[in-house]
Coordinates of C-alpha atoms and ligand atoms in Angstrom, one line a residue:
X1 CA -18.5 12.9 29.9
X2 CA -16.3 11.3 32.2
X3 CA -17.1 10.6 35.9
X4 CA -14.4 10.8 38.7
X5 CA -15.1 8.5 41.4
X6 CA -11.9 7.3 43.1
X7 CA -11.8 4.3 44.1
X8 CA -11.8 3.2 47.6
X9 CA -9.0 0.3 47.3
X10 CA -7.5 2.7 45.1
X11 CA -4.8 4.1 46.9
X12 CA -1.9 3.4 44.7
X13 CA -3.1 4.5 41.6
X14 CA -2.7 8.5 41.3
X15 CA -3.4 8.2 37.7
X16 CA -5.3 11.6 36.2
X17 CA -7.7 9.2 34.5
X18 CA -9.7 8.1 37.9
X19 CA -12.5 7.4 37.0
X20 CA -14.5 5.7 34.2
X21 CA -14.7 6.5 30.8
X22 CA -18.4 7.2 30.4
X23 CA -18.7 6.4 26.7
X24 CA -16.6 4.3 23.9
X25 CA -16.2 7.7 22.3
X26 CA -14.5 9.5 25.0
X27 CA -12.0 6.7 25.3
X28 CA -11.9 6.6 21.2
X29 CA -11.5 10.4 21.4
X30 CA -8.3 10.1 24.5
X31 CA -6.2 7.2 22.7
X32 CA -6.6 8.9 19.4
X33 CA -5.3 12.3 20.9
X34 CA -2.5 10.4 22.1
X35 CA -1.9 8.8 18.7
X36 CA -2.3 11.4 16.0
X37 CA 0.6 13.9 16.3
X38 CA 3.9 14.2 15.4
X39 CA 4.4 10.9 14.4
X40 CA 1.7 11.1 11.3
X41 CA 2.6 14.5 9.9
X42 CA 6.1 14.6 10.7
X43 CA 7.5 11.6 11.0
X44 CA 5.4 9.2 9.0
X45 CA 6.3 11.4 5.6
X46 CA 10.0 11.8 6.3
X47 CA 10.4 7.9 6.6
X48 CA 8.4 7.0 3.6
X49 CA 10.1 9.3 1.5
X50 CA 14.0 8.1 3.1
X51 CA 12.7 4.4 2.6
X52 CA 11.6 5.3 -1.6
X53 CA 7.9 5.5 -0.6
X54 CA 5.3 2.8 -1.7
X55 CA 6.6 -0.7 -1.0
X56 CA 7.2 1.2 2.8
X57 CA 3.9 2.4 3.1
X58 CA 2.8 -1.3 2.3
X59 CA 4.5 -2.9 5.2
X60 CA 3.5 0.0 7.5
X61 CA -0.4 -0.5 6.3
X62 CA 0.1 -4.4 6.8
X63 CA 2.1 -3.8 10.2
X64 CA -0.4 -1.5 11.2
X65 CA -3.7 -3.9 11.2
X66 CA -1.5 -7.5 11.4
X67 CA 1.2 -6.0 14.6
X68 CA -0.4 -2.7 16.1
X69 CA -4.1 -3.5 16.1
X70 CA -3.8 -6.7 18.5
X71 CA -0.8 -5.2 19.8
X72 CA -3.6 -2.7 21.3
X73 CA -5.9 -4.7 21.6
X74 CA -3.7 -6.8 23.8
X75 CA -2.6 -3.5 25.7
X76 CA -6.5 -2.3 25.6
X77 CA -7.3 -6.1 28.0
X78 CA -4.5 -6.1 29.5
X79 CA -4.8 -2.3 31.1
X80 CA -8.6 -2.9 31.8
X81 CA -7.8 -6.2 33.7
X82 CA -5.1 -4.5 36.3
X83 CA -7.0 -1.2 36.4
X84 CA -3.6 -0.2 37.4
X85 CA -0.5 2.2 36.5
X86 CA 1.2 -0.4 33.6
X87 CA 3.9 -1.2 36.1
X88 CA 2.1 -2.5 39.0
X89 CA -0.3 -3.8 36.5
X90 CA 2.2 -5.9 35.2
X91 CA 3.4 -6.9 37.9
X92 CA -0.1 -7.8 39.3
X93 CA -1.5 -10.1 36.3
X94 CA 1.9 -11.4 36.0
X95 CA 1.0 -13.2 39.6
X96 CA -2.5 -13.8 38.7
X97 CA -1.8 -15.6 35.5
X98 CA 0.4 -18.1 37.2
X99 CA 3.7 -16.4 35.9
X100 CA 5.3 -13.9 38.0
X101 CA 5.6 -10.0 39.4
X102 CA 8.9 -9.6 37.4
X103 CA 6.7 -8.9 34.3
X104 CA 6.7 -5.3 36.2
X105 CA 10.2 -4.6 34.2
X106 CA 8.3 -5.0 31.0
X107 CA 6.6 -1.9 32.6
X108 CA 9.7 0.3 33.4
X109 CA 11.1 -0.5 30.0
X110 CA 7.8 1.9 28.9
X111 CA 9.0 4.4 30.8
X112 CA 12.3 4.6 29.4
X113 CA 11.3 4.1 26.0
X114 CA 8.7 6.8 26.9
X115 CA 11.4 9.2 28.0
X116 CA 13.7 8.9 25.3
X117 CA 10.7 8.9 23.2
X118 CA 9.6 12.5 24.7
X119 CA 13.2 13.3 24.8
X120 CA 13.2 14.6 21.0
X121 CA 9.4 14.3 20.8
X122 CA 9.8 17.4 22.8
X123 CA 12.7 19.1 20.5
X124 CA 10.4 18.7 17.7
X125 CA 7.2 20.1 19.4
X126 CA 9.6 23.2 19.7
X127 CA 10.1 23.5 16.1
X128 CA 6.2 23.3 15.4
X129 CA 5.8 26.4 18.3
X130 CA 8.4 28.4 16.6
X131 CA 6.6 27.9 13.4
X132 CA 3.9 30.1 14.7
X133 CA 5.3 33.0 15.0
X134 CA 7.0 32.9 11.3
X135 CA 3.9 31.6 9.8
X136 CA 1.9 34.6 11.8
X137 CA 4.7 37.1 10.4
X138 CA 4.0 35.9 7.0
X139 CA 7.7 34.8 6.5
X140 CA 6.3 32.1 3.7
X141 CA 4.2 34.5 1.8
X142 CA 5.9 34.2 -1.6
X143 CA 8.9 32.3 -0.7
X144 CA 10.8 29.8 -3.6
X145 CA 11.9 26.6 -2.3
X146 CA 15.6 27.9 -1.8
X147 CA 13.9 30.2 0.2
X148 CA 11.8 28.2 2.8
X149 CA 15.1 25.4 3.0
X150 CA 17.0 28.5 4.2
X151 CA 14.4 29.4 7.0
X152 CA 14.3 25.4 7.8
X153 CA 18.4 25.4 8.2
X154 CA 18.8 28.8 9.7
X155 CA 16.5 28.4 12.3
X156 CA 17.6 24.3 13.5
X157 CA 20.9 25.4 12.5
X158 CA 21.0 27.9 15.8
X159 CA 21.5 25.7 19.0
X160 CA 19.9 28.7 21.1
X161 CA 16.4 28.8 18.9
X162 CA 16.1 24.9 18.8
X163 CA 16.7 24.7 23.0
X164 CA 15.0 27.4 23.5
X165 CA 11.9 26.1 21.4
X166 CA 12.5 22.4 23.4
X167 CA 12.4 23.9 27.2
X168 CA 9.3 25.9 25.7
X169 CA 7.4 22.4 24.5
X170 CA 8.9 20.3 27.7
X171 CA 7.7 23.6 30.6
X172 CA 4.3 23.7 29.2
X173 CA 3.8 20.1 28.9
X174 CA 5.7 19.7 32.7
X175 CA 3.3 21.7 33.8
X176 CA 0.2 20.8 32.4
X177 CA 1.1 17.0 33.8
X178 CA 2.1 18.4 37.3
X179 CA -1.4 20.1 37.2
X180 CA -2.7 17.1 36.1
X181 CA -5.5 19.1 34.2
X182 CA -5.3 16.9 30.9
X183 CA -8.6 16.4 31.9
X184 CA -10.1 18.9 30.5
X185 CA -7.7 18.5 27.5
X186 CA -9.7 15.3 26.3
X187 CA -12.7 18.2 25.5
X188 CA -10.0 20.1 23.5
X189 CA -9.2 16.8 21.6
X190 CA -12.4 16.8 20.2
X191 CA -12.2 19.5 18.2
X192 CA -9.1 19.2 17.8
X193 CA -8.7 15.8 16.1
X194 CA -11.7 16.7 13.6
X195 CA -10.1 19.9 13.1
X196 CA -6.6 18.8 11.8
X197 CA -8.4 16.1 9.7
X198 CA -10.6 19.2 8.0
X199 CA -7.5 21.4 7.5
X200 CA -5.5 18.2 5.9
X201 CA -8.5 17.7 3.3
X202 CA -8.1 21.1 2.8
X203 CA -5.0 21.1 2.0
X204 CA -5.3 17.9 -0.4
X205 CA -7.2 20.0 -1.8
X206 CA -4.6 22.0 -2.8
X207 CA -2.3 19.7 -3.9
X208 CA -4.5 18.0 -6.3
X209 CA -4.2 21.0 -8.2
X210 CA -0.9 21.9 -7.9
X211 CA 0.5 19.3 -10.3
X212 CA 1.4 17.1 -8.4
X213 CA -0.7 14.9 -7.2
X214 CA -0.6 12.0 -9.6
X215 CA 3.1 11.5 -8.9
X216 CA 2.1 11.8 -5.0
X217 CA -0.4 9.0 -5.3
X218 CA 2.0 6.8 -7.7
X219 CA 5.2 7.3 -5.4
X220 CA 2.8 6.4 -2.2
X221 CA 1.0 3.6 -4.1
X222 CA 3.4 1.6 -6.1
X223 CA 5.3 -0.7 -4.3
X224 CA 8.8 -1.2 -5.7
X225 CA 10.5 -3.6 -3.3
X226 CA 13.7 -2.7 -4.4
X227 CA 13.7 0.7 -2.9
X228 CA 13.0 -1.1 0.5
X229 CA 15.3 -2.6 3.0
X230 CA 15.2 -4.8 5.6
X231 CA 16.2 -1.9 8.1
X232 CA 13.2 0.3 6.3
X233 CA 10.9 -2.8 7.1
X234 CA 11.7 -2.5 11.0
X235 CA 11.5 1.0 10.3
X236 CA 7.9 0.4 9.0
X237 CA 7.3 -1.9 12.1
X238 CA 8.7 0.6 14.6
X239 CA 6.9 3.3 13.2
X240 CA 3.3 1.5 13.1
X241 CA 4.2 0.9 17.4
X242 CA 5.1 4.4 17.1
X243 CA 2.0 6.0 15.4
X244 CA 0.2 4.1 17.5
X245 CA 1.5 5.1 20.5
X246 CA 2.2 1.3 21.5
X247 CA 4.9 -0.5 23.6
X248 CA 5.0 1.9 26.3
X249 CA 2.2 1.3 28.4
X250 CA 0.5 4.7 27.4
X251 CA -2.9 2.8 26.0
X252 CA -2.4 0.2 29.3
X253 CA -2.7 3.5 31.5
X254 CA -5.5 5.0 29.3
X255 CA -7.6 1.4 29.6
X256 CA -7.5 0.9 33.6
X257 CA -10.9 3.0 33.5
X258 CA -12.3 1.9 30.5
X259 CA -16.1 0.2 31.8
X260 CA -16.0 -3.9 31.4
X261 CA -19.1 -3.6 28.8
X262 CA -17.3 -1.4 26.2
X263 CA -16.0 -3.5 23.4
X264 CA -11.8 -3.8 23.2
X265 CA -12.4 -4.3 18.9
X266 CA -14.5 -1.3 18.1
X267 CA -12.6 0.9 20.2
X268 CA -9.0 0.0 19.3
X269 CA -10.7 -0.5 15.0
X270 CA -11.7 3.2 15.2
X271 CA -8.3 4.6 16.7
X272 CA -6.2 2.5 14.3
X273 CA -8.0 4.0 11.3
X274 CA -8.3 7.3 12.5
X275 CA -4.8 7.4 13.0
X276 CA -4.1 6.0 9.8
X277 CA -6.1 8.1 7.7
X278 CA -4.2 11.0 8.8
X279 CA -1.1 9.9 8.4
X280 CA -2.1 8.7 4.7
X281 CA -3.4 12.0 4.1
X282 CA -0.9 13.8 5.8
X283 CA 1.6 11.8 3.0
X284 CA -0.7 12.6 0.0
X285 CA -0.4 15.9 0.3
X286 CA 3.6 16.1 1.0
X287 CA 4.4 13.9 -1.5
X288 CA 1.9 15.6 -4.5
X289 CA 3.7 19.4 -3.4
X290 CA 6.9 17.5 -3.2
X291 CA 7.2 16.5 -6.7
X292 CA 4.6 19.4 -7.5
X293 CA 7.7 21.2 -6.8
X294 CA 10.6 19.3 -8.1
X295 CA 12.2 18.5 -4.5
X296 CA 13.8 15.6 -2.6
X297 CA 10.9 12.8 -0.9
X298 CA 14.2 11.7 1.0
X299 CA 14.6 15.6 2.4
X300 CA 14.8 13.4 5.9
X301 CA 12.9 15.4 9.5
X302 CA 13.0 18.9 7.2
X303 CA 9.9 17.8 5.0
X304 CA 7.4 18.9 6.4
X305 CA 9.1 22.2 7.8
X306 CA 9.7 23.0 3.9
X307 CA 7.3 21.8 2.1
X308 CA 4.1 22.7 3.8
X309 CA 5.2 26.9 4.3
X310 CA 6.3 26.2 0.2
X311 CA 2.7 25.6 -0.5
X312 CA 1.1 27.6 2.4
X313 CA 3.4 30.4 0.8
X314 CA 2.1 30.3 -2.4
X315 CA -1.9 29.7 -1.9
X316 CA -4.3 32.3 -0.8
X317 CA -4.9 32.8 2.6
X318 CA -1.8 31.1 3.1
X319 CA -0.7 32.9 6.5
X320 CA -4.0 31.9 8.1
X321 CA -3.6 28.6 6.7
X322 CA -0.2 28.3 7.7
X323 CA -0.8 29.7 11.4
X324 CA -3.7 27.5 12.2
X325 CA -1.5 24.2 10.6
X326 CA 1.0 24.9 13.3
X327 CA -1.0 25.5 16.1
X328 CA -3.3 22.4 15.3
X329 CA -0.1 20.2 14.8
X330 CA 1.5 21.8 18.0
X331 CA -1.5 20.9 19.8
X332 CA -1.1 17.3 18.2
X333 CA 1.8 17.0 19.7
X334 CA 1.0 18.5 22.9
X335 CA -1.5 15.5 23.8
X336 CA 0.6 12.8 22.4
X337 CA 3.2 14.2 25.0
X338 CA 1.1 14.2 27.8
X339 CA 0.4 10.5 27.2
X340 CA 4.2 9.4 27.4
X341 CA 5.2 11.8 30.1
X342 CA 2.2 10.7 32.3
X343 CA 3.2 6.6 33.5
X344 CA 6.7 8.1 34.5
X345 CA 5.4 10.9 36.7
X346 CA 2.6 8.8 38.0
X347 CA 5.5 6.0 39.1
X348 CA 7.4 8.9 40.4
X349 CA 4.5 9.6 42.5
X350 CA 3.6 6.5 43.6
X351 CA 6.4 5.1 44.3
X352 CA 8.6 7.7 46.0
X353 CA 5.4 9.8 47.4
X354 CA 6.2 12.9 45.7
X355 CA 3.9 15.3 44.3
X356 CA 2.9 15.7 41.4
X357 CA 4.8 19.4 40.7
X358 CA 8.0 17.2 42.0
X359 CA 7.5 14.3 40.1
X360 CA 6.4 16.3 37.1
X361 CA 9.7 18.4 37.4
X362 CA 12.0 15.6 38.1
X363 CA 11.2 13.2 35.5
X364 CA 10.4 16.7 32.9
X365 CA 13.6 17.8 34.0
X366 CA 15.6 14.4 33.0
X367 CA 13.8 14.3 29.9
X368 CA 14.4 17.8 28.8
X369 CA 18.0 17.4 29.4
X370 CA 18.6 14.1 27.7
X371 CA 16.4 16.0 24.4
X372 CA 19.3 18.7 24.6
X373 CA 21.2 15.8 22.3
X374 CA 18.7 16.0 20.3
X375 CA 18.7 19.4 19.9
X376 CA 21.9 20.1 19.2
X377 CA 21.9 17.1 16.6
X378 CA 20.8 19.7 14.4
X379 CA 23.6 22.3 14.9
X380 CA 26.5 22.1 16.9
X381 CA 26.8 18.1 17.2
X382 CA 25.2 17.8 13.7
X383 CA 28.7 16.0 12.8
X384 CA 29.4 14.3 16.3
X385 CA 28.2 10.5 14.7
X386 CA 28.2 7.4 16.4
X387 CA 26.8 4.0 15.6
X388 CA 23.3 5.2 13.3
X389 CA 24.5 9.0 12.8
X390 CA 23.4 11.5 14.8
X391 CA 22.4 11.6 19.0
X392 CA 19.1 12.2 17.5
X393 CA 19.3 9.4 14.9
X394 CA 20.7 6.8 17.6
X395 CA 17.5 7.8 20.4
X396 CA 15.3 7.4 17.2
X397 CA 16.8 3.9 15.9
X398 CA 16.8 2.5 19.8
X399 CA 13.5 3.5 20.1
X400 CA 11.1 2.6 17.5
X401 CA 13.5 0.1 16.0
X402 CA 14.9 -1.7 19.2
X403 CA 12.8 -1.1 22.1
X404 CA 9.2 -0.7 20.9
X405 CA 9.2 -3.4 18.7
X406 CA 10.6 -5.4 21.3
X407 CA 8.1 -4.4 24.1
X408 CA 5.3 -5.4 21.3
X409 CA 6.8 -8.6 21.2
X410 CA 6.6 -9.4 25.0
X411 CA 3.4 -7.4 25.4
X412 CA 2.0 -10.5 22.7
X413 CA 3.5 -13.3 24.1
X414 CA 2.1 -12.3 27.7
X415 CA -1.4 -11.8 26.1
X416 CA -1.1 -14.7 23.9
X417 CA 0.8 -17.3 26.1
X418 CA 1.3 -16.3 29.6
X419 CA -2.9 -14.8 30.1
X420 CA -5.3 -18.0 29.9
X421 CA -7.8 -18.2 27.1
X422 CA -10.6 -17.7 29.4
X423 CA -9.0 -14.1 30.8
X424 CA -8.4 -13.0 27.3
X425 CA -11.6 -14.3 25.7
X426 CA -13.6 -12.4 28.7
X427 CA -12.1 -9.2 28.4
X428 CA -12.7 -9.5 24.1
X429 CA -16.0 -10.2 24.7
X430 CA -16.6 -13.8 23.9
X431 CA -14.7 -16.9 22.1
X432 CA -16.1 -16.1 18.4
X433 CA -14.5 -15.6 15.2
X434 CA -13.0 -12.5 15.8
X435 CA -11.4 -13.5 19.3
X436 CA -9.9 -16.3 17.4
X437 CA -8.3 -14.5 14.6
X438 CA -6.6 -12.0 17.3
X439 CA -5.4 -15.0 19.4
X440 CA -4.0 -16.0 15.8
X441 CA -2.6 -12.4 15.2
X442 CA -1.3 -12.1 19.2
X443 CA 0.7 -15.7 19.2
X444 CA 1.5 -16.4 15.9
X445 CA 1.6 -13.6 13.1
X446 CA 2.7 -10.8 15.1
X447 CA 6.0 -12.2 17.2
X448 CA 6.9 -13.7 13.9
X449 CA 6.9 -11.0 11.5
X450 CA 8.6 -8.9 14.6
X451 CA 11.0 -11.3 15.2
X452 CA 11.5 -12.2 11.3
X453 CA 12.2 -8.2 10.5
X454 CA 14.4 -7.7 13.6
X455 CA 16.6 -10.0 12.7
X456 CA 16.7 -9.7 9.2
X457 CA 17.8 -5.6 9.7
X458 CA 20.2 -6.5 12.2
X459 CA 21.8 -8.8 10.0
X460 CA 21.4 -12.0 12.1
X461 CA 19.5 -14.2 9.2
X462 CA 19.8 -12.6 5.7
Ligands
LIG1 N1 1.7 8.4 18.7 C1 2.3 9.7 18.9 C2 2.5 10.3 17.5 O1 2.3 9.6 16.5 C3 3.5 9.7 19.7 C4 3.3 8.9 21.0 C5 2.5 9.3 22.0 C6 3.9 7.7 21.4 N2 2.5 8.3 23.0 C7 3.4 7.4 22.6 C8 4.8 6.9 20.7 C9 3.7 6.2 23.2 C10 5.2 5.7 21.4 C11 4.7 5.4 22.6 O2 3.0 11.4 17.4

């Protein structure tokens, strides 16, 4: 349970998580609702089957514990020290650590990423809603593949559905954050973490008897370089910040309230493989229906739209299956949102003394315009391309390839260069083995590999 005593001194922080986390698991429970959603069952499938599958899911496992777990880990001590919003916290142990306010902008650059982020996050929340209602009116039940690819297409292929669906996802989660009742969300994501985990072994259930399984596990399993770029390594990169929900400040912001005595390791070890056993799962299952069913791995941000209702179409029960998947994953996605529309609007607040409902519908309102690229990526603009391809493929690229990637980078070198050794070692609980091999991780092995990728996609060292 969670306590809500403000704090006296507290006046600038209008944060919805005032308070103390009263347990590890509570906290466990609110970072992992923030990290398992789209980005596992969606997104995580769609890029490992575009980047030829196993050698990608190798450097996304190894960015995953060597990048993202001291990444948060350094995000976990650094939000706990400031017990601020990630802006002024910045800006505050920028000064305390002998360095300087301007570390603030590292801040903002969350909140843009974050609303970019949200900006399609949002678009595809909508499709997951609209699933509902198809999956409730049994428009799977017995449908060939052809069949399902023509739902996929003729629904994102009309601009009105897809907005429509968006300003659905963006209201509800505007309003939810201008209410600032996500509160009594962290109960909901509870169940509801457990509950998608139970309906994904369920379902690989399924698919280890549809045929398909053993070329699922040997297309996830097998490395074959070859197949993998240099961009699909950053890709790998910026989707383990992205999983993660790193570079944005969103875990800084959770951690203000997390108690002194509750240990950084255990906390941020349990999110990181909660989150990556879903996403692993999520991919078993995919991939085994995928070549269960002769399709394409490389479908791109259709898989899972087609392949699940394929095999939710064809298995008994499939409607109530296929109903509950949706609702579960929109709720998925409705907590990860939360988390990255939350520091803007508490900024908003803060800083320009609006209220929440203002702030909520101001920066709501920014991001649900900028998504309405994004939305009509799929239809109208679908051959307006630019640069990577598509609005929706540019936001994507800048996001986790450019910007969360390189917010991971500073968010390192402040924890491992600019913070002293005795700041860092306090907040990790002591000077041991384990605080030395994440001071190894945070200076050395995590800036390099980012910096090492980066510039190897970009075409800078090849
Ligand atoms: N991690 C979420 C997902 O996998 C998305 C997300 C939530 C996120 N908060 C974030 C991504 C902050 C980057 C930064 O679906």
């Amino acid at each position: 349970m969670m306590m809500f005593k403000e704090e006296e001194n507290g006046t600038a922080l209008r944060f919805s998580l005032h308070g103390h986390w009263s347990s590890r698991l509570v906290f466990v429970f609110a970072v992992t609702g923030s990290a398992v959603g789209l980005g596992n069952i969606w997104k995580f499938p769609y890029i490992a089957g575009q980047n030829g599958g196993g050698a990608f899911v190798l450097v996304y496992l190894v960015s995953v514990f060597v990048i993202g777990l001291p990444v948060m880990m350094a995000e976990i001590l650094i939000g706990r020290r400031g017990r601020r919003n990630p802006i002024a916290t910045m800006a505050l142990l920028g000064e305390e650590e002998g360095s300087s306010r301007q570390w603030k902008w590292l801040g903002f650059m969350g909140v843009v990423a974050g609303s970019l982020i949200l900006s399609y996050y949002s678009v595809i929340g909508g499709w997951t809603l609209a699933y509902v209602p198809k999956s409730i009116a049994g428009a799977f039940t017995g449908t060939s593949a052809a069949e399902v690819e023509a739902i996929y297409a003729g629904f994102t292929g009309n601009w009105l559905s897809v907005v429509i669906a968006h300003s659905v996802f963006m209201g509800i989660t505007i309003l939810v954050v201008a209410r600032g009742v996500e509160r009594g969300l962290e109960q909901a994501v509870r169940f509801m973490v457990p509950a998608l985990l139970l309906l994904m072994l369920i379902l690989l259930g399924y698919a280890v008897t549809s045929g398909g399984f053993a070329a699922g596990v040997e297309f996830m399993f097998t490395p074959d370089f070859a197949a993998l770029t240099w961009d699909g390594a950053l890709q790998a990169i910026g989707q383990a910040f992205f999983t993660l929900s790193l570079g944005m400040g969103a875990v800084m912001a959770y951690s203000a309230y997390l108690p002194k005595e509750m240990s950084i390791r255990r906390a941020s070890t349990s999110v990181v493989i909660a989150d990556t056993a879903i996403a692993l799962l999520a991919g078993l299952v995919i991939f085994s229906l995928v070549f269960a069913n002769d399709l394409d791995p490389a479908e791109g941000p259709g898989l899972v739209f087609v392949i699940l209702p394929l095999a939710f179409g064809q298995m008994a029960g499939g409607v109530f299956f296929a109903t509950v998947f949706f609702v579960l994953l929109g709720f998925a996605a409705f907590t990860s949102a939360l988390g990255v529309l939350e520091p803007g609007v508490a900024w908003v607040v803060e800083r320009f003394g609006r209220s929440r409902l203002q702030a909520a519908s101001l920066v709501g309102g920014v991001i649900w315009a900028l998504g309405l690229g994004t939305a009509l990526s799929f239809n109208v603009l679908a051959d307006f391309s630019f640069l990577r391809g598509t609005i929706y493929q540019n936001v994507d690229y800048l996001t986790s390839n450019v910007m969360l990637p390189v917010a991971g980078l500073l968010i390192t070198f402040f924890a491992g260069w600019v913070m002293c050794r005795n700041s860092t070692s306090e907040e990790l609980g002591g000077a041991g083995t384990s605080y030395k091999a994440w001071r190894l991780l945070a200076r050395y092995v995590a800036p390099a590999a980012i910096v090492l990728v980066f510039l190897e996609a970009v075409g800078i060292i090849g």
